[in-house]
PDB file of C-alpha atoms in Angstrom:
ATOM      1  CA  MET D  24     147.322 -43.009  24.797  1.00  0.00           C
ATOM      2  CA  THR D  25     149.873 -42.759  24.820  1.00  0.00           C
ATOM      3  CA  THR D  26     151.971 -42.905  20.239  1.00  0.00           C
ATOM      4  CA  GLU D  27     155.189 -44.287  19.922  1.00  0.00           C
ATOM      5  CA  GLY D  28     157.680 -43.086  17.553  1.00  0.00           C
ATOM      6  CA  VAL D  29     160.947 -42.487  17.266  1.00  0.00           C
ATOM      7  CA  ASP D  30     164.103 -39.264  17.217  1.00  0.00           C
ATOM      8  CA  PHE D  31     167.163 -40.608  14.900  1.00  0.00           C
ATOM      9  CA  ALA D  32     170.169 -38.698  13.035  1.00  0.00           C
ATOM     10  CA  ASN D  33     171.379 -40.776  10.618  1.00  0.00           C
ATOM     11  CA  PRO D  34     170.184 -43.490   9.648  1.00  0.00           C
ATOM     12  CA  ARG D  35     167.041 -43.322   8.333  1.00  0.00           C
ATOM     13  CA  PRO D  36     164.401 -46.354   8.433  1.00  0.00           C
ATOM     14  CA  SER D  37     162.007 -46.902   5.662  1.00  0.00           C
ATOM     15  CA  GLY D  38     158.218 -44.896   7.401  1.00  0.00           C
ATOM     16  CA  ALA D  39     156.732 -48.212   6.001  1.00  0.00           C
ATOM     17  CA  ALA D  40     159.114 -50.378   7.920  1.00  0.00           C
ATOM     18  CA  LEU D  41     158.955 -47.720  11.294  1.00  0.00           C
ATOM     19  CA  LYS D  42     155.196 -47.850  11.040  1.00  0.00           C
ATOM     20  CA  ALA D  43     155.416 -52.260  10.670  1.00  0.00           C
ATOM     21  CA  ALA D  44     157.336 -51.922  14.254  1.00  0.00           C
ATOM     22  CA  GLY D  45     154.480 -49.940  15.754  1.00  0.00           C
ATOM     23  CA  LYS D  46     156.094 -46.508  15.372  1.00  0.00           C
ATOM     24  CA  HIS D  47     153.081 -43.358  14.136  1.00  0.00           C
ATOM     25  CA  PHE D  48     155.984 -41.079  13.714  1.00  0.00           C
ATOM     26  CA  VAL D  49     158.868 -39.621  13.347  1.00  0.00           C
ATOM     27  CA  ILE D  50     161.576 -36.617  14.432  1.00  0.00           C
ATOM     28  CA  ARG D  51     164.135 -35.328  12.734  1.00  0.00           C
ATOM     29  CA  TYR D  52     166.509 -32.423  12.609  1.00  0.00           C
ATOM     30  CA  THR D  53     166.142 -28.708  10.486  1.00  0.00           C
ATOM     31  CA  SER D  54     169.691 -28.389  11.527  1.00  0.00           C
ATOM     32  CA  PRO D  55     172.609 -28.678   8.497  1.00  0.00           C
ATOM     33  CA  ASN D  56     174.233 -32.097   8.715  1.00  0.00           C
ATOM     34  CA  THR D  57     177.820 -32.375  10.120  1.00  0.00           C
ATOM     35  CA  THR D  58     180.483 -34.332   9.724  1.00  0.00           C
ATOM     36  CA  ALA D  59     180.158 -36.522  12.817  1.00  0.00           C
ATOM     37  CA  ASN D  60     176.232 -37.069  11.268  1.00  0.00           C
ATOM     38  CA  PRO D  61     176.705 -36.622   7.900  1.00  0.00           C
ATOM     39  CA  ARG D  62     172.955 -37.845   7.237  1.00  0.00           C
ATOM     40  CA  LYS D  63     171.146 -35.629   9.808  1.00  0.00           C
ATOM     41  CA  ARG D  64     168.851 -33.502   7.744  1.00  0.00           C
ATOM     42  CA  LEU D  65     165.651 -33.691   7.320  1.00  0.00           C
ATOM     43  CA  THR D  66     164.791 -34.362   3.446  1.00  0.00           C
ATOM     44  CA  ALA D  67     162.358 -33.956   0.698  1.00  0.00           C
ATOM     45  CA  ALA D  68     161.937 -37.849   0.026  1.00  0.00           C
ATOM     46  CA  GLU D  69     161.761 -38.805   3.528  1.00  0.00           C
ATOM     47  CA  VAL D  70     159.131 -36.495   3.791  1.00  0.00           C
ATOM     48  CA  ARG D  71     157.404 -38.415   1.506  1.00  0.00           C
ATOM     49  CA  ASN D  72     158.588 -41.099   2.856  1.00  0.00           C
ATOM     50  CA  TYR D  73     157.490 -40.804   6.184  1.00  0.00           C
ATOM     51  CA  ARG D  74     153.972 -38.594   4.246  1.00  0.00           C
ATOM     52  CA  SER D  75     153.062 -41.841   1.854  1.00  0.00           C
ATOM     53  CA  ALA D  76     153.764 -45.056   5.570  1.00  0.00           C
ATOM     54  CA  GLY D  77     150.895 -42.405   7.437  1.00  0.00           C
ATOM     55  CA  LEU D  78     153.328 -40.848  10.070  1.00  0.00           C
ATOM     56  CA  ASP D  79     153.830 -37.963  12.050  1.00  0.00           C
ATOM     57  CA  ILE D  80     156.989 -35.756  11.468  1.00  0.00           C
ATOM     58  CA  GLY D  81     158.318 -33.389  14.365  1.00  0.00           C
ATOM     59  CA  LEU D  82     161.157 -31.440  13.901  1.00  0.00           C
ATOM     60  CA  VAL D  83     164.210 -30.224  15.533  1.00  0.00           C
ATOM     61  CA  TRP D  84     166.734 -27.667  15.462  1.00  0.00           C
ATOM     62  CA  GLU D  85     170.782 -28.696  17.392  1.00  0.00           C
ATOM     63  CA  THR D  86     174.030 -26.685  15.475  1.00  0.00           C
ATOM     64  CA  SER D  87     176.087 -28.025  19.126  1.00  0.00           C
ATOM     65  CA  THR D  88     175.086 -29.207  22.311  1.00  0.00           C
ATOM     66  CA  ASP D  89     176.010 -25.351  23.942  1.00  0.00           C
ATOM     67  CA  ARG D  90     174.447 -23.412  20.972  1.00  0.00           C
ATOM     68  CA  ALA D  91     171.141 -22.719  23.566  1.00  0.00           C
ATOM     69  CA  THR D  92     173.278 -20.494  26.331  1.00  0.00           C
ATOM     70  CA  GLN D  93     175.149 -18.567  23.411  1.00  0.00           C
ATOM     71  CA  GLY D  94     171.659 -15.118  23.584  1.00  0.00           C
ATOM     72  CA  ARG D  95     168.913 -13.772  22.035  1.00  0.00           C
ATOM     73  CA  ALA D  96     171.085 -13.137  18.325  1.00  0.00           C
ATOM     74  CA  ALA D  97     171.801 -17.281  18.404  1.00  0.00           C
ATOM     75  CA  GLY D  98     168.248 -18.000  18.847  1.00  0.00           C
ATOM     76  CA  VAL D  99     166.792 -15.398  16.539  1.00  0.00           C
ATOM     77  CA  ALA D 100     168.925 -16.527  13.537  1.00  0.00           C
ATOM     78  CA  ASP D 101     168.223 -20.621  14.698  1.00  0.00           C
ATOM     79  CA  ALA D 102     164.987 -20.560  14.494  1.00  0.00           C
ATOM     80  CA  HIS D 103     164.649 -18.020  10.480  1.00  0.00           C
ATOM     81  CA  ALA D 104     167.559 -21.023   9.284  1.00  0.00           C
ATOM     82  CA  ALA D 105     165.080 -24.070  10.663  1.00  0.00           C
ATOM     83  CA  GLU D 106     162.304 -22.676   8.829  1.00  0.00           C
ATOM     84  CA  THR D 107     163.956 -21.999   6.272  1.00  0.00           C
ATOM     85  CA  VAL D 108     164.276 -25.484   5.843  1.00  0.00           C
ATOM     86  CA  ARG D 109     161.170 -25.274   7.068  1.00  0.00           C
ATOM     87  CA  ARG D 110     159.803 -24.154   3.518  1.00  0.00           C
ATOM     88  CA  ALA D 111     162.208 -25.977   1.566  1.00  0.00           C
ATOM     89  CA  LEU D 112     160.185 -28.668   2.562  1.00  0.00           C
ATOM     90  CA  GLY D 113     156.578 -27.547   1.725  1.00  0.00           C
ATOM     91  CA  ILE D 114     155.770 -28.519   5.640  1.00  0.00           C
ATOM     92  CA  PRO D 115     153.122 -26.542   7.018  1.00  0.00           C
ATOM     93  CA  ALA D 116     153.482 -22.969   8.494  1.00  0.00           C
ATOM     94  CA  SER D 117     152.073 -24.049  11.414  1.00  0.00           C
ATOM     95  CA  VAL D 118     153.976 -27.077  12.754  1.00  0.00           C
ATOM     96  CA  ALA D 119     156.220 -26.378  15.665  1.00  0.00           C
ATOM     97  CA  GLN D 120     159.845 -26.150  15.469  1.00  0.00           C
ATOM     98  CA  TYR D 121     162.149 -27.792  19.191  1.00  0.00           C
ATOM     99  CA  PHE D 122     165.074 -26.307  19.980  1.00  0.00           C
ATOM    100  CA  VAL D 123     167.663 -28.246  22.098  1.00  0.00           C
ATOM    101  CA  ALA D 124     168.096 -26.097  24.779  1.00  0.00           C
ATOM    102  CA  GLN D 125     170.374 -29.271  26.937  1.00  0.00           C
ATOM    103  CA  ASP D 126     172.056 -31.453  25.424  1.00  0.00           C
ATOM    104  CA  GLN D 127     175.006 -31.393  28.699  1.00  0.00           C
ATOM    105  CA  PRO D 128     174.314 -32.105  32.138  1.00  0.00           C
ATOM    106  CA  ASP D 129     175.517 -28.928  33.756  1.00  0.00           C
ATOM    107  CA  ILE D 130     173.064 -26.254  31.339  1.00  0.00           C
ATOM    108  CA  THR D 131     170.757 -24.666  33.490  1.00  0.00           C
ATOM    109  CA  GLY D 132     167.035 -22.916  32.732  1.00  0.00           C
ATOM    110  CA  PRO D 133     168.213 -18.852  33.333  1.00  0.00           C
ATOM    111  CA  GLN D 134     171.416 -19.849  30.746  1.00  0.00           C
ATOM    112  CA  VAL D 135     168.682 -20.512  27.504  1.00  0.00           C
ATOM    113  CA  VAL D 136     166.703 -18.080  28.670  1.00  0.00           C
ATOM    114  CA  ALA D 137     167.692 -15.125  25.624  1.00  0.00           C
ATOM    115  CA  TYR D 138     167.765 -18.158  23.961  1.00  0.00           C
ATOM    116  CA  PHE D 139     164.505 -18.756  23.041  1.00  0.00           C
ATOM    117  CA  GLN D 140     164.062 -15.204  23.042  1.00  0.00           C
ATOM    118  CA  GLY D 141     165.178 -14.872  20.354  1.00  0.00           C
ATOM    119  CA  VAL D 142     163.492 -18.031  19.151  1.00  0.00           C
ATOM    120  CA  ALA D 143     160.043 -17.112  19.263  1.00  0.00           C
ATOM    121  CA  SER D 144     160.855 -12.943  18.788  1.00  0.00           C
ATOM    122  CA  ALA D 145     161.312 -15.069  15.470  1.00  0.00           C
ATOM    123  CA  ILE D 146     159.030 -18.195  14.712  1.00  0.00           C
ATOM    124  CA  THR D 147     156.045 -17.153  17.628  1.00  0.00           C
ATOM    125  CA  LEU D 148     156.094 -18.548  20.705  1.00  0.00           C
ATOM    126  CA  ALA D 149     152.598 -20.512  19.639  1.00  0.00           C
ATOM    127  CA  ARG D 150     154.941 -22.853  17.070  1.00  0.00           C
ATOM    128  CA  THR D 151     158.221 -22.337  19.875  1.00  0.00           C
ATOM    129  CA  GLY D 152     158.854 -25.818  21.500  1.00  0.00           C
ATOM    130  CA  ALA D 153     162.743 -27.258  23.861  1.00  0.00           C
ATOM    131  CA  TYR D 154     164.009 -30.157  23.858  1.00  0.00           C
ATOM    132  CA  ALA D 155     165.682 -30.834  27.361  1.00  0.00           C
ATOM    133  CA  GLY D 156     165.854 -32.624  30.538  1.00  0.00           C
ATOM    134  CA  TYR D 157     163.287 -32.529  33.241  1.00  0.00           C
ATOM    135  CA  SER D 158     165.439 -29.436  35.801  1.00  0.00           C
ATOM    136  CA  VAL D 159     165.035 -26.931  31.877  1.00  0.00           C
ATOM    137  CA  THR D 160     161.668 -28.186  30.940  1.00  0.00           C
ATOM    138  CA  LYS D 161     160.177 -27.186  33.790  1.00  0.00           C
ATOM    139  CA  TYR D 162     161.275 -23.922  34.222  1.00  0.00           C
ATOM    140  CA  LEU D 163     161.112 -24.083  30.118  1.00  0.00           C
ATOM    141  CA  PHE D 164     157.521 -23.955  30.699  1.00  0.00           C
ATOM    142  CA  ASP D 165     157.155 -21.881  34.392  1.00  0.00           C
ATOM    143  CA  HIS D 166     158.719 -19.135  32.825  1.00  0.00           C
ATOM    144  CA  ARG D 167     156.696 -18.915  29.744  1.00  0.00           C
ATOM    145  CA  LEU D 168     159.518 -19.383  26.984  1.00  0.00           C
ATOM    146  CA  ILE D 169     157.835 -22.243  24.798  1.00  0.00           C
ATOM    147  CA  THR D 170     154.229 -24.328  23.911  1.00  0.00           C
ATOM    148  CA  TYR D 171     155.550 -27.441  23.552  1.00  0.00           C
ATOM    149  CA  GLY D 172     158.302 -29.282  25.291  1.00  0.00           C
ATOM    150  CA  TRP D 173     159.976 -32.966  24.365  1.00  0.00           C
ATOM    151  CA  GLN D 174     161.494 -33.609  27.191  1.00  0.00           C
ATOM    152  CA  THR D 175     164.658 -36.471  27.361  1.00  0.00           C
ATOM    153  CA  TYR D 176     164.899 -39.099  30.391  1.00  0.00           C
ATOM    154  CA  ALA D 177     168.319 -38.004  30.114  1.00  0.00           C
ATOM    155  CA  TRP D 178     169.197 -35.461  33.794  1.00  0.00           C
ATOM    156  CA  SER D 179     165.503 -35.862  34.835  1.00  0.00           C
ATOM    157  CA  ASN D 180     166.565 -38.430  37.871  1.00  0.00           C
ATOM    158  CA  GLY D 181     163.226 -40.143  37.009  1.00  0.00           C
ATOM    159  CA  LEU D 182     160.978 -37.283  36.855  1.00  0.00           C
ATOM    160  CA  TRP D 183     158.953 -35.897  34.169  1.00  0.00           C
ATOM    161  CA  ASP D 184     156.618 -33.103  34.060  1.00  0.00           C
ATOM    162  CA  PRO D 185     153.399 -32.998  32.831  1.00  0.00           C
ATOM    163  CA  ARG D 186     153.551 -30.771  30.738  1.00  0.00           C
ATOM    164  CA  ALA D 187     156.237 -31.652  28.342  1.00  0.00           C
ATOM    165  CA  GLN D 188     153.434 -32.564  25.048  1.00  0.00           C
ATOM    166  CA  VAL D 189     156.081 -35.218  24.554  1.00  0.00           C
ATOM    167  CA  GLN D 190     159.174 -37.644  25.555  1.00  0.00           C
ATOM    168  CA  GLN D 191     162.466 -39.377  24.562  1.00  0.00           C
ATOM    169  CA  TYR D 192     162.409 -42.490  27.357  1.00  0.00           C
ATOM    170  CA  HIS D 193     165.130 -44.789  25.718  1.00  0.00           C
ATOM    171  CA  ASN D 194     168.461 -44.205  23.984  1.00  0.00           C
ATOM    172  CA  GLY D 195     170.013 -46.495  21.292  1.00  0.00           C
ATOM    173  CA  VAL D 196     167.732 -48.953  20.377  1.00  0.00           C
ATOM    174  CA  GLN D 197     167.288 -51.387  17.474  1.00  0.00           C
ATOM    175  CA  VAL D 198     163.964 -50.403  14.827  1.00  0.00           C
ATOM    176  CA  ALA D 199     164.078 -51.587  11.868  1.00  0.00           C
ATOM    177  CA  GLY D 200     167.414 -52.367  11.146  1.00  0.00           C
ATOM    178  CA  VAL D 201     169.169 -49.107  12.473  1.00  0.00           C
ATOM    179  CA  THR D 202     169.679 -47.827  15.641  1.00  0.00           C
ATOM    180  CA  VAL D 203     166.980 -44.728  16.821  1.00  0.00           C
ATOM    181  CA  ASP D 204     165.793 -42.646  19.969  1.00  0.00           C
ATOM    182  CA  LEU D 205     162.084 -44.088  21.840  1.00  0.00           C
ATOM    183  CA  CYS D 206     159.422 -41.625  22.200  1.00  0.00           C
ATOM    184  CA  ARG D 207     155.798 -41.850  23.456  1.00  0.00           C
ATOM    185  CA  ALA D 208     153.814 -38.356  22.383  1.00  0.00           C
ATOM    186  CA  MET D 209     151.040 -37.705  25.859  1.00  0.00           C
ATOM    187  CA  VAL D 210     149.234 -35.734  23.473  1.00  0.00           C
ATOM    188  CA  THR D 211     147.404 -36.328  19.936  1.00  0.00           C
ATOM    189  CA  HIS D 212     148.468 -32.919  19.165  1.00  0.00           C
ATOM    190  CA  TRP D 213     152.354 -31.744  19.795  1.00  0.00           C
ATOM    191  CA  GLY D 214     153.377 -29.356  17.114  1.00  0.00           C
ATOM    192  CA  GLN D 215     153.505 -32.212  14.700  1.00  0.00           C
ATOM    193  CA  TRP D 216     152.321 -32.430  11.369  1.00  0.00           C
ATOM    194  CA  ALA D 217     150.512 -35.072  11.531  1.00  0.00           C
ATOM    195  CA  ALA D 218     149.705 -37.862   8.803  1.00  0.00           C
ATOM    196  CA  ASP D 219     146.412 -37.574   8.398  1.00  0.00           C
ATOM    197  CA  SER D 220     146.512 -33.124   7.691  1.00  0.00           C
ATOM    198  CA  THR D 221     145.253 -31.466   4.383  1.00  0.00           C
ATOM    199  CA  GLU D 222     146.710 -27.850   5.092  1.00  0.00           C
ATOM    200  CA  PRO D 223     148.824 -27.123   2.687  1.00  0.00           C
ATOM    201  CA  PRO D 224     152.510 -25.668   2.543  1.00  0.00           C
ATOM    202  CA  GLU D 225     153.520 -22.710   4.313  1.00  0.00           C
ATOM    203  CA  ASP D 226     152.494 -20.540   0.428  1.00  0.00           C
ATOM    204  CA  ASP D 227     149.830 -22.387  -0.685  1.00  0.00           C
ATOM    205  CA  MET D 228     148.108 -20.599   2.575  1.00  0.00           C
ATOM    206  CA  THR D 229     145.086 -18.267   2.606  1.00  0.00           C
ATOM    207  CA  PRO D 230     145.483 -15.464   5.455  1.00  0.00           C
ATOM    208  CA  GLN D 231     142.217 -17.760   6.758  1.00  0.00           C
ATOM    209  CA  ASP D 232     143.922 -20.738   7.208  1.00  0.00           C
ATOM    210  CA  ILE D 233     147.091 -19.280   8.964  1.00  0.00           C
ATOM    211  CA  ALA D 234     144.259 -17.081  11.316  1.00  0.00           C
ATOM    212  CA  ASN D 235     143.223 -20.506  11.999  1.00  0.00           C
ATOM    213  CA  ALA D 236     145.669 -22.847  12.580  1.00  0.00           C
ATOM    214  CA  VAL D 237     147.644 -19.924  14.537  1.00  0.00           C
ATOM    215  CA  TRP D 238     144.038 -19.021  16.493  1.00  0.00           C
ATOM    216  CA  HIS D 239     143.159 -23.190  17.666  1.00  0.00           C
ATOM    217  CA  SER D 240     147.648 -23.387  18.394  1.00  0.00           C
ATOM    218  CA  ASN D 241     146.560 -25.013  22.297  1.00  0.00           C
ATOM    219  CA  GLN D 242     148.867 -23.315  25.338  1.00  0.00           C
ATOM    220  CA  PHE D 243     148.903 -20.244  23.110  1.00  0.00           C
ATOM    221  CA  ASN D 244     150.320 -17.731  26.242  1.00  0.00           C
ATOM    222  CA  PRO D 245     150.996 -14.181  23.945  1.00  0.00           C
ATOM    223  CA  ARG D 246     153.047 -12.421  26.566  1.00  0.00           C
ATOM    224  CA  VAL D 247     152.385  -8.940  27.685  1.00  0.00           C
ATOM    225  CA  PRO D 248     153.857  -5.886  26.181  1.00  0.00           C
ATOM    226  CA  GLY D 249     156.830  -4.295  27.968  1.00  0.00           C
ATOM    227  CA  ASP D 250     156.639  -6.848  31.066  1.00  0.00           C
ATOM    228  CA  ALA D 251     159.622  -9.832  29.632  1.00  0.00           C
ATOM    229  CA  SER D 252     158.033 -11.686  33.127  1.00  0.00           C
ATOM    230  CA  THR D 253     154.751 -11.563  33.073  1.00  0.00           C
ATOM    231  CA  TYR D 254     152.013 -13.411  31.209  1.00  0.00           C
ATOM    232  CA  GLN D 255     148.422 -13.338  30.000  1.00  0.00           C
ATOM    233  CA  ASP D 256     146.518 -16.546  29.265  1.00  0.00           C
ATOM    234  CA  SER D 257     143.195 -15.225  29.828  1.00  0.00           C
ATOM    235  CA  GLY D 258     141.195 -15.702  26.128  1.00  0.00           C
ATOM    236  CA  ALA D 259     139.357 -12.751  26.244  1.00  0.00           C
ATOM    237  CA  ALA D 260     142.384 -10.527  26.860  1.00  0.00           C
ATOM    238  CA  TRP D 261     143.810 -12.270  24.097  1.00  0.00           C
ATOM    239  CA  HIS D 262     141.441 -12.084  22.265  1.00  0.00           C
ATOM    240  CA  ASP D 263     141.722  -7.536  22.716  1.00  0.00           C
ATOM    241  CA  GLN D 264     145.674  -7.915  22.333  1.00  0.00           C
ATOM    242  CA  VAL D 265     144.925  -9.926  18.460  1.00  0.00           C
ATOM    243  CA  ASN D 266     142.372  -7.411  17.575  1.00  0.00           C
ATOM    244  CA  THR D 267     144.428  -4.078  18.709  1.00  0.00           C
ATOM    245  CA  SER D 268     147.596  -6.096  16.553  1.00  0.00           C
ATOM    246  CA  LEU D 269     144.702  -6.135  13.604  1.00  0.00           C
ATOM    247  CA  ALA D 270     143.286  -2.485  13.741  1.00  0.00           C
ATOM    248  CA  GLN D 271     147.210  -0.854  13.697  1.00  0.00           C
ATOM    249  CA  LEU D 272     148.430  -3.278  10.423  1.00  0.00           C
ATOM    250  CA  LYS D 273     144.557  -2.360   9.123  1.00  0.00           C
ATOM    251  CA  ALA D 274     145.427   1.210   9.448  1.00  0.00           C
ATOM    252  CA  ALA D 275     148.982   0.510   8.916  1.00  0.00           C
ATOM    253  CA  VAL D 276     148.502  -1.081   5.372  1.00  0.00           C
ATOM    254  CA  ALA D 277     145.525   1.985   4.480  1.00  0.00           C
ATOM    255  CA  ALA D 278     148.268   3.937   4.806  1.00  0.00           C
ATOM    256  CA  ILE D 279     151.363   3.051   2.081  1.00  0.00           C
ATOM    257  CA  PRO D 280     151.055   5.133  -0.960  1.00  0.00           C
ATOM    258  CA  THR D 281     150.051   3.972  -4.489  1.00  0.00           C
ATOM    259  CA  THR D 282     152.960   4.875  -6.131  1.00  0.00           C
ATOM    260  CA  THR D 283     154.547   2.542  -4.461  1.00  0.00           C
ATOM    261  CA  LEU D 284     152.726  -0.207  -5.668  1.00  0.00           C
ATOM    262  CA  PRO D 285     153.258  -2.683  -8.804  1.00  0.00           C
ATOM    263  CA  ALA D 286     151.221  -0.327 -11.908  1.00  0.00           C
ATOM    264  CA  GLY D 287     148.666  -2.710 -13.087  1.00  0.00           C
ATOM    265  CA  PRO D 288     146.807  -5.737 -12.471  1.00  0.00           C
ATOM    266  CA  LEU D 289     148.902  -7.284  -9.765  1.00  0.00           C
ATOM    267  CA  THR D 290     151.404 -10.661 -10.732  1.00  0.00           C
ATOM    268  CA  ASP D 291     151.235 -13.678  -8.381  1.00  0.00           C
ATOM    269  CA  ALA D 292     154.842 -12.877  -8.119  1.00  0.00           C
ATOM    270  CA  ASP D 293     153.640  -9.063  -6.441  1.00  0.00           C
ATOM    271  CA  LYS D 294     150.659 -11.040  -4.568  1.00  0.00           C
ATOM    272  CA  ASP D 295     152.887 -12.963  -2.821  1.00  0.00           C
ATOM    273  CA  ASP D 296     155.217 -10.535  -1.633  1.00  0.00           C
ATOM    274  CA  ILE D 297     152.747  -8.500  -0.490  1.00  0.00           C
ATOM    275  CA  ALA D 298     150.929 -11.000   1.573  1.00  0.00           C
ATOM    276  CA  ARG D 299     154.790 -12.011   2.388  1.00  0.00           C
ATOM    277  CA  ARG D 300     156.343  -8.930   4.287  1.00  0.00           C
ATOM    278  CA  VAL D 301     151.842  -7.844   5.213  1.00  0.00           C
ATOM    279  CA  ALA D 302     152.965 -11.741   7.115  1.00  0.00           C
ATOM    280  CA  ASP D 303     155.919  -9.636   8.997  1.00  0.00           C
ATOM    281  CA  LEU D 304     154.587  -7.571   9.899  1.00  0.00           C
ATOM    282  CA  LEU D 305     152.111  -9.194  12.052  1.00  0.00           C
ATOM    283  CA  ALA D 306     154.314 -11.841  13.384  1.00  0.00           C
ATOM    284  CA  ALA D 307     156.893  -8.655  14.347  1.00  0.00           C
ATOM    285  CA  ARG D 308     153.485  -7.025  15.942  1.00  0.00           C
ATOM    286  CA  LEU D 309     152.211  -9.929  18.319  1.00  0.00           C
ATOM    287  CA  ALA D 310     156.158 -10.632  19.027  1.00  0.00           C
ATOM    288  CA  GLN D 311     156.447  -7.841  21.116  1.00  0.00           C
TER     289      GLN D 311
END
């Protein structure tokens, strides 16, 4: 069973109007406003409005139509920037980030490999998604460069990759009095912030919340360290890899000199700082 939704840059229809029109989710930009799209970026007011209307929320980043061809550093930078916006909006850390891989016809899969390797190194492969036509979507899935796919009908010649969790199937349609693009979710979980989710924002998540979110993320394909061309899909192997990484992390934390810790009882700010450093260390280890 598919679920209907929309994406858009500027119109900002109300959540109630979209819900009344039979839509159940929105996909909105975390990338900056532009002269051509002065209301492009998702706002906190929108988030509250969509949540109150019972809509799921998906996130996407795009700054230029060929940005994904600009290499690994561009992917890392965009991923960090998208994460900054997500945190500011209070959206949970388990929500996926989609990045536009193709917004013009002449872009190919090999051209965007380095970019998506950069994205995954910054936010983990488990949360990395791409927007593209059929060939680029297929290439990214085939090479385990993404976990989530949002495929557009443009440049797809009527073909759909069955692994793409979301399809954009008609652009420039009037819904709720504004012009939007029509989308459909092909699965229940496509990396969105579900309307019925009780998951707290990242700053309120416990280490166990984060671990559970990563562990239960479907289609997680961790890369085998030291070999960029192969991947490990075995649940047992992934379990072993996580245990090894956690053991190394534990040893590293135990080795921290006590003289570097604040004197006296730890404040909430101290705890937050330590938690963030540990999370960054774990994320870096798992992205290797």
